[in-house]
Amino acid sequence: MKKPSLIWRWAWRELFHGQLWPVVAALSLIIACVFALSALANRIEQGLTQQGRAMMAADLTLRTTTSPLDASVLTALNDLDVDRSTQTRFNTMVFSQDKMQLVSVKAVDGQFPLRGDLELQGSNIQNKVKPGELWLAERLFTLLDVKMGDPVDIGDVTLRVSGKIVTEPELSFNPFNQMPSVLMHQSQVGEAGVVRPGSRVSYRYFFRGEDSALQDVRTTVPDQPGYRWTDENDSSTTGEMLDRSRGYLSLTVVLVIIMAAGTLLLTSQHYVESRTDILAMVKSIGARKAWVRNWLFRQLLLMFSLAITFGLATGAGLEYLLRLPLTDVLPDPLPSYGIIPWILGPAVAVLVSMPALGIPLMRLTNAPAISVLQSQALPPARKNPWSWMLAAIPCIALVAWSYDNQLMWLVLAALVLMLSLLAALGVGILGLARRHVKHPSLRLALSRITRNPAASGAQLGALATSFMLLSIIWLLRTDLLDDWQQTLPANAPNVFAINIAKDELNDYLGELDGNQLDRSEAYPVIRGRLVAKNGVDYNLSEPNEGRRDESLRRELNLTWQETLPSHNVLLEGSWPEKGGVSVEEGIANRLGLKLGDTLTFMVNSQRFDANVNSIREVEWRNMKPNFYFIFDPDLVASLPANWLVSFRLEGSQTDLVNQLGREFPTVTLMDLRTMSGRIQSILRQISLSLSVLAGLAVVSGLLLLLTLLRISLAERAREIMLYRTLGASKKSINTTLWAEYGIMALVSGCMAVGGAELAMASLLKWGIELPVRLHPEVWLSLPPLAVTLVFVTVAMMIRQLLQPLKS
């Protein structure tokens, strides 16, 4: 058997007994992190997408309030590779033997739902609606005083009650448009005779299929006024959460790559510095540059082979460990992450290693042979055109991959800016401190740090940037979760009561307070239209109704209040004075409304004017009563109104819904507990996902920090020997080292706080559009944490560094 050549044996020796194992570890870290994060992010995104689609009962939904789709369009849709379900929705009165009730009828076919769960409980459990069946929301049994098998009339058709609706997808957030729902089969709508010309009916078409087929559906259906397409990104409040969580996942992957690349770069440079003299000696005994390149190439081949093997194996195990906390919230069966992570991990490692590993090794091949006799500096990388090319390749790949990820580019821009500013600021602070410190050990520590401003600035900037990245990842996660928790807090109202008459308002509120329910204040509600601005009717300014804003095509819920609602924020103006109206920010922007405009409204055929006196910010996702327009009470209080109140019911208080329905039969109760629970489930899933990913990113940052300190301490070995030779005591050297690294940790921690706050301000304002705020918790915790981490790391390494001092 042929023995391996000398060059291979030396390559193996360098790999296992030299300085290359940290390079293999850094490459393995990049591959493992990219694999684990991309695979987990893929699964999380698929899970979140499935949750979003389950809440809309399909992959894609078309809603029209004008007319059903033409037969020719439906025929064309039959040729596409998609599943389709049709629903007709309308409000009507239903009649039992003794009572009647206004309900929301959902007439569905046998395919509904295409996504999500529909659970119907009758003589047995089923999940499809069949002809001849009528399924009721639970409280309708009380309101109509019926039981299973009793007849209920809907228009001209009589249906037997088949059972109750336990769970259903496609739940809405608008409390004003919800009524107790019933399910019947689509085929019996015509027989009922309740849908006639002029009836207020909406038609919904549900589609399920591949993304390309769904795009074909959009193309096949002609664009018409009144048509509205909905997918999982905009079907509900979860759409915004999905977008922001995707951006955070992508950002976390990129920052982990950056920190792992920093680890690789530092390790590679340390290896080059440690092998310069060896390569110079090899060249001095006759080795040519081609031989050196061949030697380095074989080492690279070995490194990448081992790194890919260990990295992929570690990444697969890491992905499994990361999703263990998410077992209860990830979909079952678990979606596959495909082949992309297996390719992406090694590809990213190769791209990152081109400049991080390639440029130092190219400099190493140019090590002059004369370095054996006299130390010579390696030629700078900037003079080699290949260095620029190697640095450009991963940059081009990053642009091609994430050119549209605004969140990531904001962080990278802030990172580059902060690195320069923090390095310069740190050197300036330490230089100023050096002039005023008198203690010998502190003066020596400051002298060592500031002796080479460029090197000191780079080291301080690298430490500060590491702490800053860790802070950004954690603070961004915290701000996102805080925003979502405020959107739907644990005590959010989950039941709305509307149509409360004024003469029964006090009794109704007294019943709620008597049962110790957490409720909102009561709001009067009138229905009206916005018809003109500054004397110009919208009918004249935009004759085509289909092109007008949605708020101009329907009646709006209007109210009046003497004080600003506690969950609204006043942005401009003052609370409405006499004859004034407060306008929600979103509709003000869409309609071009500003302070001082005169708006004309129509309520019950009565027109009246109101001046815009204020603009409010409204959080529509918090499931509290919110309104586009809030009037001065003196302006509209004389108009007939019903009242609205929201409150929270716990799971053990279900019977109270039926009790309120019996005592106040004219009040409409909308029970949103199922929908609220669903949103809370998605929030828990996103929270766990972001926490797991943030934790992994923190681990990557700590590895970068360890590498920085390990290399820095290794550079101190010769200086410590020199100090010892000159007579310095072990105590003096020990004190100086602790002072040096303590000062560096404290300064870099303080700089990281400022950098993180500036970066977070940019991210919150322009990246994810959240309110900008300071984070006092990071000011108090990060500098001490930085000092603690550095001291713990130094303590693990300093004993070996001071070993030569022992007698």
Coordinates of C-alpha atoms in Angstrom, one line a residue, residues 240-564:
E240 CA -48.1 41.6 10.4
M241 CA -46.7 39.2 13.0
L242 CA -45.8 36.8 10.2
D243 CA -43.9 39.5 8.2
R244 CA -42.1 40.7 11.3
S245 CA -41.1 37.2 12.5
R246 CA -39.8 36.3 9.0
G247 CA -37.7 39.5 9.0
Y248 CA -36.4 38.6 12.5
L249 CA -35.5 35.0 11.4
S250 CA -33.6 36.3 8.4
L251 CA -31.8 38.9 10.4
T252 CA -30.8 36.4 13.1
V253 CA -29.3 34.0 10.5
V254 CA -27.3 36.9 9.0
L255 CA -26.0 38.1 12.3
V256 CA -25.0 34.6 13.4
I257 CA -23.1 34.3 10.1
I258 CA -21.4 37.6 10.7
M259 CA -20.3 36.7 14.2
A260 CA -19.1 33.2 13.1
A261 CA -17.3 34.8 10.2
G262 CA -15.6 37.2 12.7
T263 CA -14.5 34.1 14.7
L264 CA -13.1 32.5 11.5
L265 CA -11.3 35.7 10.4
L266 CA -9.6 36.1 13.8
T267 CA -8.6 32.5 14.0
S268 CA -7.2 32.5 10.4
Q269 CA -5.2 35.6 11.1
H270 CA -3.8 34.1 14.3
Y271 CA -2.9 31.0 12.3
V272 CA -1.0 33.0 9.6
E273 CA 0.9 34.9 12.2
S274 CA 1.9 31.7 14.0
R275 CA 3.1 30.0 10.7
T276 CA 4.9 32.9 9.0
D277 CA 8.3 31.8 10.4
I278 CA 7.7 28.2 9.5
L279 CA 6.9 29.0 5.9
A280 CA 9.9 31.4 5.7
M281 CA 12.1 28.5 6.9
V282 CA 10.6 26.1 4.3
K283 CA 11.3 28.6 1.5
S284 CA 14.8 29.2 2.7
I285 CA 15.6 25.5 2.2
G286 CA 14.4 25.5 -1.4
A287 CA 10.6 25.1 -1.3
R288 CA 8.9 27.0 -4.2
K289 CA 5.7 29.0 -4.0
A290 CA 3.8 26.3 -6.0
W291 CA 4.7 23.7 -3.3
V292 CA 3.5 26.0 -0.5
R293 CA 0.2 26.5 -2.4
N294 CA -0.2 22.8 -2.9
W295 CA 0.4 22.3 0.9
L296 CA -2.1 24.9 1.8
F297 CA -4.7 23.6 -0.7
R298 CA -4.5 20.1 0.8
Q299 CA -5.0 21.6 4.3
L300 CA -8.0 23.5 3.0
L301 CA -9.4 20.4 1.5
L302 CA -9.0 18.5 4.7
M303 CA -10.4 21.4 6.7
F304 CA -13.5 21.7 4.6
S305 CA -14.1 18.0 4.4
L306 CA -14.1 17.7 8.2
A307 CA -16.0 21.0 8.7
I308 CA -18.8 20.0 6.4
T309 CA -19.0 16.5 7.9
F310 CA -19.0 17.8 11.5
G311 CA -21.0 20.9 10.7
L312 CA -23.9 19.1 9.0
A313 CA -24.1 16.4 11.6
T314 CA -24.0 19.0 14.4
G315 CA -26.5 21.2 12.6
A316 CA -29.0 18.3 12.2
G317 CA -28.6 17.6 16.0
L318 CA -28.8 21.3 16.8
E319 CA -32.0 21.7 14.8
Y320 CA -33.6 18.8 16.7
L321 CA -32.6 20.3 20.0
L322 CA -33.9 23.7 19.0
R323 CA -37.3 22.5 18.1
L324 CA -37.8 20.4 21.2
P325 CA -39.3 23.4 23.1
L326 CA -41.6 24.0 20.1
T327 CA -43.1 20.5 19.9
D328 CA -46.5 21.6 21.2
V329 CA -46.8 24.5 18.8
L330 CA -45.3 23.2 15.6
P331 CA -47.7 21.5 13.2
D332 CA -48.1 17.8 13.2
P333 CA -47.0 16.2 10.9
L334 CA -43.8 18.3 11.0
P335 CA -43.1 20.0 7.6
S336 CA -39.9 18.9 5.9
Y337 CA -37.2 21.5 5.5
G338 CA -36.0 20.0 2.2
I339 CA -32.6 19.9 0.7
I340 CA -31.9 23.7 0.9
P341 CA -30.2 23.7 4.4
W342 CA -27.9 20.9 3.4
I343 CA -26.7 23.0 0.5
L344 CA -26.9 26.4 2.1
G345 CA -24.7 25.6 5.1
P346 CA -21.6 24.5 3.2
A347 CA -22.2 27.2 0.5
V348 CA -22.3 30.0 3.1
A349 CA -19.1 28.6 4.8
V350 CA -17.3 28.6 1.4
L351 CA -18.5 32.2 0.6
V352 CA -17.6 33.5 4.1
S353 CA -14.2 31.7 4.1
M354 CA -13.1 33.3 0.8
P355 CA -12.1 36.6 2.3
A356 CA -11.8 35.4 5.9
L357 CA -9.5 32.5 5.1
G358 CA -8.4 33.1 1.6
I359 CA -6.9 36.6 2.1
P360 CA -4.7 35.7 5.1
L361 CA -3.5 32.5 3.4
M362 CA -2.6 34.4 0.3
R363 CA -0.5 36.7 2.4
L364 CA 1.1 33.6 4.0
T365 CA 2.3 32.3 0.6
N366 CA 4.1 35.5 0.2
A367 CA 6.1 35.2 3.4
P368 CA 9.7 36.2 2.6
A369 CA 12.4 33.7 3.2
I370 CA 14.6 36.3 4.9
S371 CA 12.1 36.3 7.8
V372 CA 14.2 33.4 9.2
L373 CA 17.1 35.8 9.9
Q374 CA 15.1 39.1 10.4
S375 CA 11.5 39.6 11.1
Q376 CA 9.6 41.0 8.1
A377 CA 6.1 42.2 7.9
L378 CA 3.8 40.4 5.4
P379 CA 2.8 42.4 2.4
P380 CA -0.6 44.2 3.0
A381 CA -3.6 42.5 1.5
R382 CA -4.9 45.8 0.0
K383 CA -2.1 45.7 -2.6
N384 CA -3.3 42.3 -4.0
P385 CA -6.2 42.6 -6.5
W386 CA -7.2 39.0 -5.7
S387 CA -8.0 40.1 -2.2
W388 CA -10.5 42.6 -3.4
M389 CA -12.1 40.0 -5.6
L390 CA -12.4 37.5 -2.8
A391 CA -13.9 40.1 -0.5
A392 CA -16.5 41.1 -3.3
I393 CA -17.8 37.6 -3.9
P394 CA -19.7 37.1 -0.5
C395 CA -20.9 40.7 -0.7
I396 CA -22.5 40.1 -4.1
A397 CA -24.0 36.9 -2.8
L398 CA -25.5 38.7 0.2
V399 CA -27.0 41.4 -2.0
A400 CA -28.5 38.8 -4.3
W401 CA -29.9 36.8 -1.4
S402 CA -31.3 39.6 0.8
Y403 CA -31.6 42.7 -1.4
D404 CA -35.2 43.3 -0.3
N405 CA -34.7 42.7 3.5
Q406 CA -34.8 46.2 4.8
L407 CA -34.5 45.1 8.4
M408 CA -31.2 43.3 7.7
W409 CA -29.7 46.2 5.7
L410 CA -30.5 48.7 8.4
V411 CA -28.7 46.5 10.9
L412 CA -25.6 46.0 8.7
A413 CA -25.5 49.8 7.9
A414 CA -25.7 50.5 11.6
L415 CA -23.1 47.9 12.3
V416 CA -20.5 49.4 9.9
L417 CA -21.2 52.9 11.2
M418 CA -21.1 51.9 14.8
L419 CA -17.9 49.9 14.4
S420 CA -16.0 53.0 13.2
L421 CA -17.6 55.4 15.7
L422 CA -17.2 53.0 18.6
A423 CA -13.5 52.3 17.8
A424 CA -12.7 56.0 17.6
L425 CA -14.8 56.9 20.7
G426 CA -13.2 54.1 22.7
V427 CA -9.6 55.2 21.9
G428 CA -10.5 58.8 22.8
I429 CA -12.1 57.8 26.1
L430 CA -9.1 55.7 27.1
G431 CA -6.6 58.4 26.0
L432 CA -8.4 60.9 28.2
A433 CA -8.5 58.6 31.1
R434 CA -4.8 57.9 30.8
R435 CA -4.0 61.6 31.6
H436 CA -5.9 61.6 34.9
V437 CA -5.2 58.1 36.4
K438 CA -2.4 57.9 39.0
H439 CA -2.4 54.3 40.1
P440 CA 0.6 52.5 38.6
S441 CA -1.2 49.3 37.5
L442 CA -4.1 51.3 35.9
R443 CA -1.6 53.7 34.2
L444 CA 0.3 50.7 32.8
A445 CA -2.9 49.0 31.7
L446 CA -4.1 52.2 29.9
S447 CA -0.7 52.6 28.4
R448 CA -0.8 49.1 27.0
I449 CA -4.3 49.6 25.5
T450 CA -3.6 53.0 23.9
R451 CA 0.0 52.3 22.8
N452 CA -1.2 51.4 19.3
P453 CA -4.4 53.4 18.5
A454 CA -5.3 51.4 15.4
A455 CA -5.0 48.0 17.1
S456 CA -6.7 49.3 20.2
G457 CA -9.5 50.8 18.3
A458 CA -10.0 47.6 16.3
Q459 CA -10.0 45.5 19.5
L460 CA -12.4 47.8 21.4
G461 CA -14.6 48.1 18.3
A462 CA -14.7 44.3 17.9
L463 CA -15.6 43.8 21.6
A464 CA -18.2 46.6 21.5
T465 CA -19.7 45.3 18.3
S466 CA -20.0 41.8 19.8
F467 CA -21.9 43.1 22.8
M468 CA -23.9 45.4 20.5
L469 CA -25.0 42.6 18.3
L470 CA -26.1 40.5 21.3
S471 CA -28.0 43.4 22.6
I472 CA -29.7 44.1 19.3
I473 CA -30.8 40.5 18.8
W474 CA -32.3 40.3 22.3
L475 CA -33.8 43.8 22.4
L476 CA -35.4 43.4 19.0
R477 CA -36.9 40.1 20.2
T478 CA -38.2 41.8 23.4
D479 CA -39.7 44.8 21.6
L480 CA -41.5 42.5 19.1
L481 CA -42.9 40.3 21.8
D482 CA -44.0 43.4 23.9
D483 CA -45.8 44.8 20.9
W484 CA -47.6 41.6 20.2
Q485 CA -48.5 41.2 23.9
Q486 CA -50.0 44.7 23.9
T487 CA -51.8 43.8 20.7
L488 CA -53.6 40.9 22.4
P489 CA -52.7 40.9 26.2
A490 CA -53.7 38.0 28.4
N491 CA -56.7 39.9 29.8
A492 CA -58.0 41.2 26.4
P493 CA -61.8 41.3 26.1
N494 CA -63.2 38.3 24.3
V495 CA -66.9 39.0 24.3
F496 CA -68.7 42.0 22.8
A497 CA -72.3 43.1 23.7
I498 CA -73.9 45.4 21.1
N499 CA -77.4 46.8 20.5
I500 CA -77.9 47.6 24.2
A501 CA -80.8 50.0 24.5
K502 CA -80.3 53.1 26.6
D503 CA -83.0 52.2 29.1
E504 CA -81.4 48.8 29.8
L505 CA -77.8 50.0 29.8
N506 CA -77.4 50.5 33.6
D507 CA -79.0 47.1 34.3
Y508 CA -76.7 45.4 31.8
L509 CA -73.6 47.0 33.2
G510 CA -74.8 46.2 36.7
E511 CA -75.1 42.5 35.8
L512 CA -71.5 42.5 34.4
D513 CA -70.2 44.3 37.5
G514 CA -72.1 42.0 39.8
N515 CA -70.3 39.0 38.2
Q516 CA -67.0 40.8 38.7
L517 CA -66.2 40.8 35.0
D518 CA -63.4 43.0 33.6
R519 CA -65.2 45.3 31.1
S520 CA -64.6 48.3 29.0
E521 CA -66.5 51.6 29.4
A522 CA -69.8 51.7 27.5
Y523 CA -69.8 53.4 24.1
P524 CA -72.9 54.8 22.3
V525 CA -72.9 53.6 18.6
I526 CA -74.7 55.2 15.7
R527 CA -74.5 54.1 12.1
G528 CA -73.8 56.8 9.5
R529 CA -71.8 57.7 6.3
L530 CA -69.1 60.2 5.6
V531 CA -70.5 62.0 2.5
A532 CA -68.5 65.2 2.0
K533 CA -65.3 67.1 2.8
N534 CA -65.2 70.9 2.9
G535 CA -68.6 71.1 1.2
V536 CA -67.7 68.8 -1.7
D537 CA -69.6 65.5 -1.9
Y538 CA -67.6 62.4 -2.5
N539 CA -70.2 61.4 -5.1
L540 CA -69.1 64.3 -7.2
S541 CA -65.4 64.2 -6.6
E542 CA -65.2 60.5 -7.4
P543 CA -68.3 59.3 -9.3
N544 CA -67.0 55.7 -9.6
E545 CA -67.9 54.1 -6.3
G546 CA -65.5 51.2 -6.8
R547 CA -62.5 53.5 -6.8
R548 CA -63.5 55.2 -3.5
D549 CA -61.9 54.3 -0.2
E550 CA -63.7 51.3 1.5
S551 CA -64.8 53.6 4.3
L552 CA -66.8 55.8 1.8
R553 CA -68.7 52.8 0.4
R554 CA -70.5 51.7 3.6
E555 CA -72.0 52.8 6.8
L556 CA -69.5 53.5 9.7
N557 CA -69.8 53.0 13.4
L558 CA -69.7 56.4 15.0
T559 CA -69.6 57.4 18.7
W560 CA -69.2 60.3 21.0
Q561 CA -67.1 60.7 24.2
E562 CA -66.3 63.4 26.6
T563 CA -62.7 62.1 27.2
L564 CA -60.1 60.5 25.1

